[in-house]
Amino acid sequence: MKPRLLVRGAAQIVQVCDAKQTMVAGDASKEIAVFETDDCVGGYALVVNENGIISDIDTDVAIRHKYNYGEGSGIQAEDVFDEVIDARGCCVLPGLVDAHTHPVWAGDRVNEFAMKLAGATYMDVHKAGGGINFTVTCTREAKEDDLYQSFKARLLRMMASGTTLVECKSGYGLDLETEMKMLRVIDRARYDPDIPIQISTTYCGAHSVPRGRTADEAVTDVIEVQLPAISKEVQRGRLTVDSIDVFCEKGVFNVEQSRRMLQAGVDHGLMINFHAEELNPLKGAEMGAELGAQAISHLEEISEEGIRAMALVKSVAVLLPTTAYILRLRPPPARKMIDAGVPVALGTDFNPNAFCTSMPLVMHLACVTFHMSMPEALNAATINAAASLGKSSQHGSLEVGKRGDLIVIGAARWEHLIYQFGGISDILKYVVCGGKVCVSKR
Ligand code: NIG
Ligand code: FE
């Protein structure tokens, strides 16, 4: 079998990491590993083998010699590889990783945007019958296949912005039947040949307290009804679920309720990846670090102790610039977290409140509104986002032995991916998943 793909002639191949790091923190998050051409070298090349794994990254010349094509050999690169991308004048980067999304739902909340522009807060909208509970009603009523079709369109839209691995949460069911329906919808996309984007699934049955129930009743339902039933489906091989999420927030689930549900998730073999410290400082980050959380999201209101606790156990902070932007929240203390050694990741937080599928835009917002540098934002949208999902041994950097998930942009320096905000559709030339070209604008 031929190797799947040759990308050649690149002005830059941005590896992100080159020593098999599984996450970066502190000073290391200010560095990006890049192969770049100088006057002595033509360009750089990358090979993805027949199994979809990166097998070589080197100069064009070295790759040409190794695979015996070109230069009077009478053999064309196209004879040797299934597919060849000419990346002259372009940069090659790892596929982007979106560490936090709520992509399965029905109903439209564009009206809430108008309310928020007129001064309503997230909790005002919630109390006026909007917010998560409105989406829950619509999602409970929706047919499974309709949910699937809209979910699929959203995934393809994410891929068209360069995302090749995405975390997908349930959480608009809040009862066993609908949470299971959402998890099945997410699972179906893993096996759909039209959806090459890779998925990490998070069960978020404690996204809100369902109408007609107290928080304690909802906790009992999650621990005694939903988790055991979902776990049984996982054990039977009918479902894949990677992580558990809860919304630890004043007026939703308190720290102790959240702790109990997260611990129950761990007992069922799930990683902890939850919402905390978004609107009020509750010490949810300290609790998450104590439980060894893989990741904690939002953290706008995290305390100094919370930062220290997360840095110590290397829980990944998943920061969400779209939410802070759209809700005009105080931004999370990203600089303090990075300086303290917390590994920082980014996500779109795609949901009916923050309708954004673009990681390049998220990186741009992180730089401007969270004061992150471009290398910090790229690390956060690749290797650290993969780390937040426990997948950084295969995803998040371009290194030999990792998955051939990459993007090619039509600019000679990678920073254009962040700098040209809102321009991703003009700049992105290829998206490659497992060595297969999935988006191409030749
Ligand atoms: O991450 N904070 C809780 N969950 C979502 C919002 C979900 C919604 O409003 O539907 C978030 O921003
Ligand atoms: Fe969220």
CSV table of N, CA and C in Angstrom, one decimal, residues 30-129:
chain,number,residue,atom,x,y,z
A,30,LYS,N,5.3,29.2,26.1
A,30,LYS,CA,5.6,30.3,25.3
A,30,LYS,C,6.4,29.9,24.0
A,31,GLU,N,6.7,28.6,23.9
A,31,GLU,CA,7.5,28.1,22.8
A,31,GLU,C,6.7,27.3,21.9
A,32,ILE,N,7.0,27.4,20.6
A,32,ILE,CA,6.4,26.6,19.5
A,32,ILE,C,7.5,26.0,18.7
A,33,ALA,N,7.5,24.7,18.5
A,33,ALA,CA,8.5,24.1,17.6
A,33,ALA,C,8.1,24.2,16.2
A,34,VAL,N,9.0,24.8,15.4
A,34,VAL,CA,8.7,25.1,14.0
A,34,VAL,C,9.9,24.7,13.1
A,35,PHE,N,9.7,24.0,12.0
A,35,PHE,CA,10.7,23.9,11.0
A,35,PHE,C,10.4,25.0,10.0
A,36,GLU,N,11.4,25.9,9.8
A,36,GLU,CA,11.2,26.9,8.8
A,36,GLU,C,12.3,27.0,7.8
A,37,THR,N,11.9,27.3,6.6
A,37,THR,CA,12.9,27.4,5.5
A,37,THR,C,13.8,28.6,5.7
A,38,ASP,N,15.1,28.4,5.3
A,38,ASP,CA,15.9,29.6,5.1
A,38,ASP,C,16.4,29.4,3.7
A,39,ASP,N,17.4,30.3,3.3
A,39,ASP,CA,17.8,30.3,1.9
A,39,ASP,C,18.4,29.0,1.4
A,40,CYS,N,19.0,28.3,2.4
A,40,CYS,CA,19.7,27.0,2.0
A,40,CYS,C,18.8,25.9,1.7
A,41,VAL,N,17.5,26.0,2.1
A,41,VAL,CA,16.6,24.8,2.1
A,41,VAL,C,15.4,25.2,1.2
A,42,GLY,N,15.0,24.2,0.4
A,42,GLY,CA,13.8,24.5,-0.5
A,42,GLY,C,12.6,24.7,0.3
A,43,GLY,N,12.1,23.6,0.9
A,43,GLY,CA,10.9,23.7,1.7
A,43,GLY,C,10.9,22.4,2.6
A,44,TYR,N,9.8,22.3,3.4
A,44,TYR,CA,9.7,21.2,4.3
A,44,TYR,C,8.6,20.2,3.9
A,45,ALA,N,8.7,19.0,4.2
A,45,ALA,CA,7.8,18.0,3.8
A,45,ALA,C,7.4,17.1,5.0
A,46,LEU,N,6.2,16.5,4.8
A,46,LEU,CA,5.6,15.7,5.9
A,46,LEU,C,4.9,14.5,5.2
A,47,VAL,N,5.1,13.3,5.7
A,47,VAL,CA,4.5,12.1,5.2
A,47,VAL,C,3.6,11.5,6.2
A,48,VAL,N,2.4,11.1,5.7
A,48,VAL,CA,1.4,10.3,6.5
A,48,VAL,C,1.4,8.9,5.9
A,49,ASN,N,1.6,7.9,6.7
A,49,ASN,CA,1.6,6.5,6.2
A,49,ASN,C,0.3,6.0,5.9
A,50,GLU,N,0.2,4.7,5.5
A,50,GLU,CA,-1.0,4.1,5.1
A,50,GLU,C,-2.0,3.9,6.2
A,51,ASN,N,-1.5,4.0,7.5
A,51,ASN,CA,-2.4,3.8,8.6
A,51,ASN,C,-2.8,5.2,9.2
A,52,GLY,N,-2.5,6.3,8.5
A,52,GLY,CA,-2.9,7.6,8.9
A,52,GLY,C,-2.0,8.2,10.0
A,53,ILE,N,-0.8,7.7,10.1
A,53,ILE,CA,0.1,8.1,11.2
A,53,ILE,C,1.3,8.9,10.5
A,54,ILE,N,1.7,10.0,11.1
A,54,ILE,CA,2.8,10.7,10.6
A,54,ILE,C,4.1,9.8,10.7
A,55,SER,N,4.7,9.7,9.5
A,55,SER,CA,5.9,8.8,9.5
A,55,SER,C,7.2,9.5,9.2
A,56,ASP,N,7.1,10.7,8.7
A,56,ASP,CA,8.4,11.5,8.4
A,56,ASP,C,8.1,13.0,8.4
A,57,ILE,N,9.0,13.8,8.9
A,57,ILE,CA,9.0,15.2,8.7
A,57,ILE,C,10.4,15.6,8.4
A,58,ASP,N,10.7,16.2,7.3
A,58,ASP,CA,12.1,16.5,6.9
A,58,ASP,C,12.1,17.6,5.8
A,59,THR,N,13.3,17.9,5.3
A,59,THR,CA,13.4,18.8,4.2
A,59,THR,C,12.8,18.1,3.0
A,60,ASP,N,12.4,18.9,2.0
A,60,ASP,CA,11.9,18.3,0.7
A,60,ASP,C,12.9,17.4,0.1
A,61,VAL,N,14.2,17.9,0.2
A,61,VAL,CA,15.3,17.2,-0.5
A,61,VAL,C,15.4,15.8,0.2
A,62,ALA,N,15.5,15.8,1.5
A,62,ALA,CA,15.7,14.5,2.2
A,62,ALA,C,14.5,13.5,1.9
A,63,ILE,N,13.3,14.1,1.9
A,63,ILE,CA,12.1,13.2,1.7
A,63,ILE,C,12.2,12.6,0.2
A,64,ARG,N,12.6,13.5,-0.7
A,64,ARG,CA,12.7,13.1,-2.1
A,64,ARG,C,13.7,11.9,-2.2
A,65,HIS,N,14.8,12.0,-1.6
A,65,HIS,CA,15.8,11.0,-1.7
A,65,HIS,C,15.3,9.7,-1.0
A,66,LYS,N,14.7,9.9,0.1
A,66,LYS,CA,14.2,8.7,0.8
A,66,LYS,C,13.2,7.9,0.0
A,67,TYR,N,12.3,8.6,-0.7
A,67,TYR,CA,11.2,7.9,-1.4
A,67,TYR,C,11.4,7.8,-2.9
A,68,ASN,N,12.6,8.2,-3.3
A,68,ASN,CA,13.1,8.0,-4.7
A,68,ASN,C,12.1,8.6,-5.8
A,69,TYR,N,11.8,9.8,-5.7
A,69,TYR,CA,10.9,10.4,-6.7
A,69,TYR,C,11.6,11.7,-7.2
A,70,GLY,N,11.1,12.2,-8.3
A,70,GLY,CA,11.6,13.5,-8.8
A,70,GLY,C,13.1,13.5,-9.3
A,71,GLU,N,13.5,14.7,-9.7
A,71,GLU,CA,14.9,14.9,-10.1
A,71,GLU,C,15.5,13.8,-11.0
A,72,GLY,N,14.9,13.7,-12.2
A,72,GLY,CA,15.4,12.8,-13.2
A,72,GLY,C,15.2,11.3,-12.9
A,73,SER,N,14.5,11.0,-11.8
A,73,SER,CA,14.2,9.5,-11.6
A,73,SER,C,13.1,9.0,-12.5
A,74,GLY,N,12.4,9.9,-13.1
A,74,GLY,CA,11.3,9.5,-13.9
A,74,GLY,C,10.0,9.1,-13.1
A,75,ILE,N,10.2,9.2,-11.8
A,75,ILE,CA,9.1,8.8,-10.9
A,75,ILE,C,8.5,10.1,-10.3
A,76,GLN,N,7.2,10.3,-10.3
A,76,GLN,CA,6.5,11.4,-9.8
A,76,GLN,C,6.1,11.1,-8.3
A,77,ALA,N,6.0,12.2,-7.5
A,77,ALA,CA,5.6,12.0,-6.2
A,77,ALA,C,4.2,11.3,-6.2
A,78,GLU,N,3.4,11.7,-7.2
A,78,GLU,CA,2.0,11.1,-7.2
A,78,GLU,C,2.0,9.6,-7.5
A,79,ASP,N,3.2,9.1,-8.0
A,79,ASP,CA,3.3,7.6,-8.2
A,79,ASP,C,3.5,7.0,-6.8
A,80,VAL,N,4.1,7.7,-5.9
A,80,VAL,CA,4.6,7.1,-4.6
A,80,VAL,C,3.6,7.3,-3.5
A,81,PHE,N,2.8,8.4,-3.6
A,81,PHE,CA,1.9,8.7,-2.5
A,81,PHE,C,0.4,8.7,-3.0
A,82,ASP,N,-0.5,8.3,-2.2
A,82,ASP,CA,-2.0,8.4,-2.6
A,82,ASP,C,-2.3,9.8,-3.0
A,83,GLU,N,-1.8,10.8,-2.2
A,83,GLU,CA,-2.2,12.2,-2.4
A,83,GLU,C,-1.0,13.1,-2.1
A,84,VAL,N,-0.9,14.1,-2.9
A,84,VAL,CA,0.2,15.1,-2.7
A,84,VAL,C,-0.4,16.5,-2.6
A,85,ILE,N,0.1,17.2,-1.5
A,85,ILE,CA,-0.3,18.6,-1.4
A,85,ILE,C,0.9,19.5,-1.6
A,86,ASP,N,0.7,20.4,-2.5
A,86,ASP,CA,1.8,21.4,-2.8
A,86,ASP,C,1.6,22.5,-1.8
A,87,ALA,N,2.5,22.6,-0.8
A,87,ALA,CA,2.3,23.7,0.2
A,87,ALA,C,3.3,24.8,0.1
A,88,ARG,N,3.8,25.0,-1.2
A,88,ARG,CA,4.7,26.1,-1.3
A,88,ARG,C,4.1,27.5,-0.9
A,89,GLY,N,4.9,28.2,-0.1
A,89,GLY,CA,4.4,29.5,0.4
A,89,GLY,C,3.4,29.4,1.5
A,90,CYS,N,3.2,28.1,2.0
A,90,CYS,CA,2.1,27.9,3.0
A,90,CYS,C,2.7,27.3,4.3
A,91,CYS,N,1.9,27.4,5.4
A,91,CYS,CA,2.3,26.8,6.7
A,91,CYS,C,1.4,25.5,6.9
A,92,VAL,N,2.1,24.6,7.5
A,92,VAL,CA,1.4,23.3,7.9
A,92,VAL,C,1.3,23.4,9.5
A,93,LEU,N,0.1,23.2,10.0
A,93,LEU,CA,0.0,23.1,11.5
A,93,LEU,C,-0.8,21.9,11.9
A,94,PRO,N,-0.8,21.5,13.2
A,94,PRO,CA,-1.6,20.4,13.6
A,94,PRO,C,-3.1,20.8,13.5
A,95,GLY,N,-3.9,19.8,13.3
A,95,GLY,CA,-5.4,20.1,13.3
A,95,GLY,C,-5.7,20.7,14.7
A,96,LEU,N,-6.7,21.6,14.7
A,96,LEU,CA,-7.0,22.3,15.9
A,96,LEU,C,-7.9,21.4,16.8
A,97,VAL,N,-7.8,21.6,18.1
A,97,VAL,CA,-8.6,20.8,19.0
A,97,VAL,C,-9.5,21.7,19.8
A,98,ASP,N,-10.8,21.4,19.7
A,98,ASP,CA,-11.8,22.2,20.5
A,98,ASP,C,-12.1,21.5,21.8
A,99,ALA,N,-11.7,22.1,22.9
A,99,ALA,CA,-11.8,21.3,24.2
A,99,ALA,C,-13.1,21.4,24.9
A,100,HIS,N,-14.1,22.1,24.3
A,100,HIS,CA,-15.3,22.3,25.1
A,100,HIS,C,-16.5,22.8,24.2
A,101,THR,N,-17.4,21.9,23.9
A,101,THR,CA,-18.6,22.3,23.1
A,101,THR,C,-19.8,21.6,23.6
A,102,HIS,N,-21.0,22.2,23.4
A,102,HIS,CA,-22.3,21.7,23.6
A,102,HIS,C,-23.0,21.7,22.3
A,103,PRO,N,-22.7,20.7,21.4
A,103,PRO,CA,-23.2,20.8,20.0
A,103,PRO,C,-24.5,20.1,19.7
A,104,VAL,N,-25.1,19.4,20.6
A,104,VAL,CA,-26.3,18.6,20.3
A,104,VAL,C,-27.5,19.3,21.0
A,105,TRP,N,-28.4,20.0,20.2
A,105,TRP,CA,-29.5,20.7,20.8
A,105,TRP,C,-30.5,21.1,19.7
A,106,ALA,N,-31.7,21.3,20.1
A,106,ALA,CA,-32.7,21.9,19.2
A,106,ALA,C,-33.2,23.2,19.8
A,107,GLY,N,-33.8,24.0,19.0
A,107,GLY,CA,-34.3,25.3,19.5
A,107,GLY,C,-33.4,26.4,19.1
A,108,ASP,N,-33.9,27.6,19.1
A,108,ASP,CA,-33.2,28.8,18.6
A,108,ASP,C,-33.2,29.8,19.8
A,109,ARG,N,-32.0,30.3,20.1
A,109,ARG,CA,-32.0,31.3,21.2
A,109,ARG,C,-31.4,32.7,20.7
A,110,VAL,N,-31.6,33.0,19.5
A,110,VAL,CA,-31.1,34.2,18.9
A,110,VAL,C,-31.7,35.4,19.7
A,111,ASN,N,-33.0,35.2,20.1
A,111,ASN,CA,-33.6,36.3,20.8
A,111,ASN,C,-32.9,36.7,22.1
A,112,GLU,N,-32.2,35.7,22.7
A,112,GLU,CA,-31.5,36.0,24.0
A,112,GLU,C,-30.3,36.9,23.7
A,113,PHE,N,-29.8,36.8,22.5
A,113,PHE,CA,-28.7,37.7,22.2
A,113,PHE,C,-29.2,39.2,22.3
A,114,ALA,N,-30.4,39.4,21.8
A,114,ALA,CA,-30.9,40.7,21.8
A,114,ALA,C,-31.1,41.1,23.3
A,115,MET,N,-31.7,40.2,24.1
A,115,MET,CA,-31.9,40.5,25.6
A,115,MET,C,-30.5,40.9,26.2
A,116,LYS,N,-29.5,40.1,25.9
A,116,LYS,CA,-28.2,40.4,26.5
A,116,LYS,C,-27.6,41.7,26.1
A,117,LEU,N,-27.9,42.0,24.8
A,117,LEU,CA,-27.4,43.3,24.3
A,117,LEU,C,-28.1,44.5,25.0
A,118,ALA,N,-29.3,44.2,25.4
A,118,ALA,CA,-30.1,45.2,26.1
A,118,ALA,C,-29.8,45.2,27.6
A,119,GLY,N,-28.9,44.4,28.1
A,119,GLY,CA,-28.4,44.5,29.4
A,119,GLY,C,-28.7,43.3,30.3
A,120,ALA,N,-29.5,42.3,29.8
A,120,ALA,CA,-29.8,41.1,30.7
A,120,ALA,C,-28.5,40.3,30.9
A,121,THR,N,-28.4,39.7,32.2
A,121,THR,CA,-27.3,38.9,32.5
A,121,THR,C,-27.7,37.4,32.1
A,122,TYR,N,-26.7,36.5,32.1
A,122,TYR,CA,-27.0,35.1,31.8
A,122,TYR,C,-28.1,34.6,32.8
A,123,MET,N,-28.0,34.9,34.1
A,123,MET,CA,-29.0,34.4,35.0
A,123,MET,C,-30.3,35.1,34.9
A,124,ASP,N,-30.3,36.4,34.4
A,124,ASP,CA,-31.6,37.0,34.1
A,124,ASP,C,-32.3,36.2,33.0
A,125,VAL,N,-31.6,35.9,32.0
A,125,VAL,CA,-32.2,35.1,30.8
A,125,VAL,C,-32.7,33.8,31.3
A,126,HIS,N,-31.9,33.1,32.2
A,126,HIS,CA,-32.3,31.8,32.7
A,126,HIS,C,-33.6,32.0,33.5
A,127,LYS,N,-33.7,33.0,34.3
A,127,LYS,CA,-34.9,33.2,35.2
A,127,LYS,C,-36.1,33.5,34.3
A,128,ALA,N,-35.9,34.2,33.2
A,128,ALA,CA,-37.0,34.5,32.3
A,128,ALA,C,-37.5,33.4,31.4
A,129,GLY,N,-37.0,32.2,31.7
A,129,GLY,CA,-37.5,31.0,31.0
A,129,GLY,C,-36.6,30.7,29.8
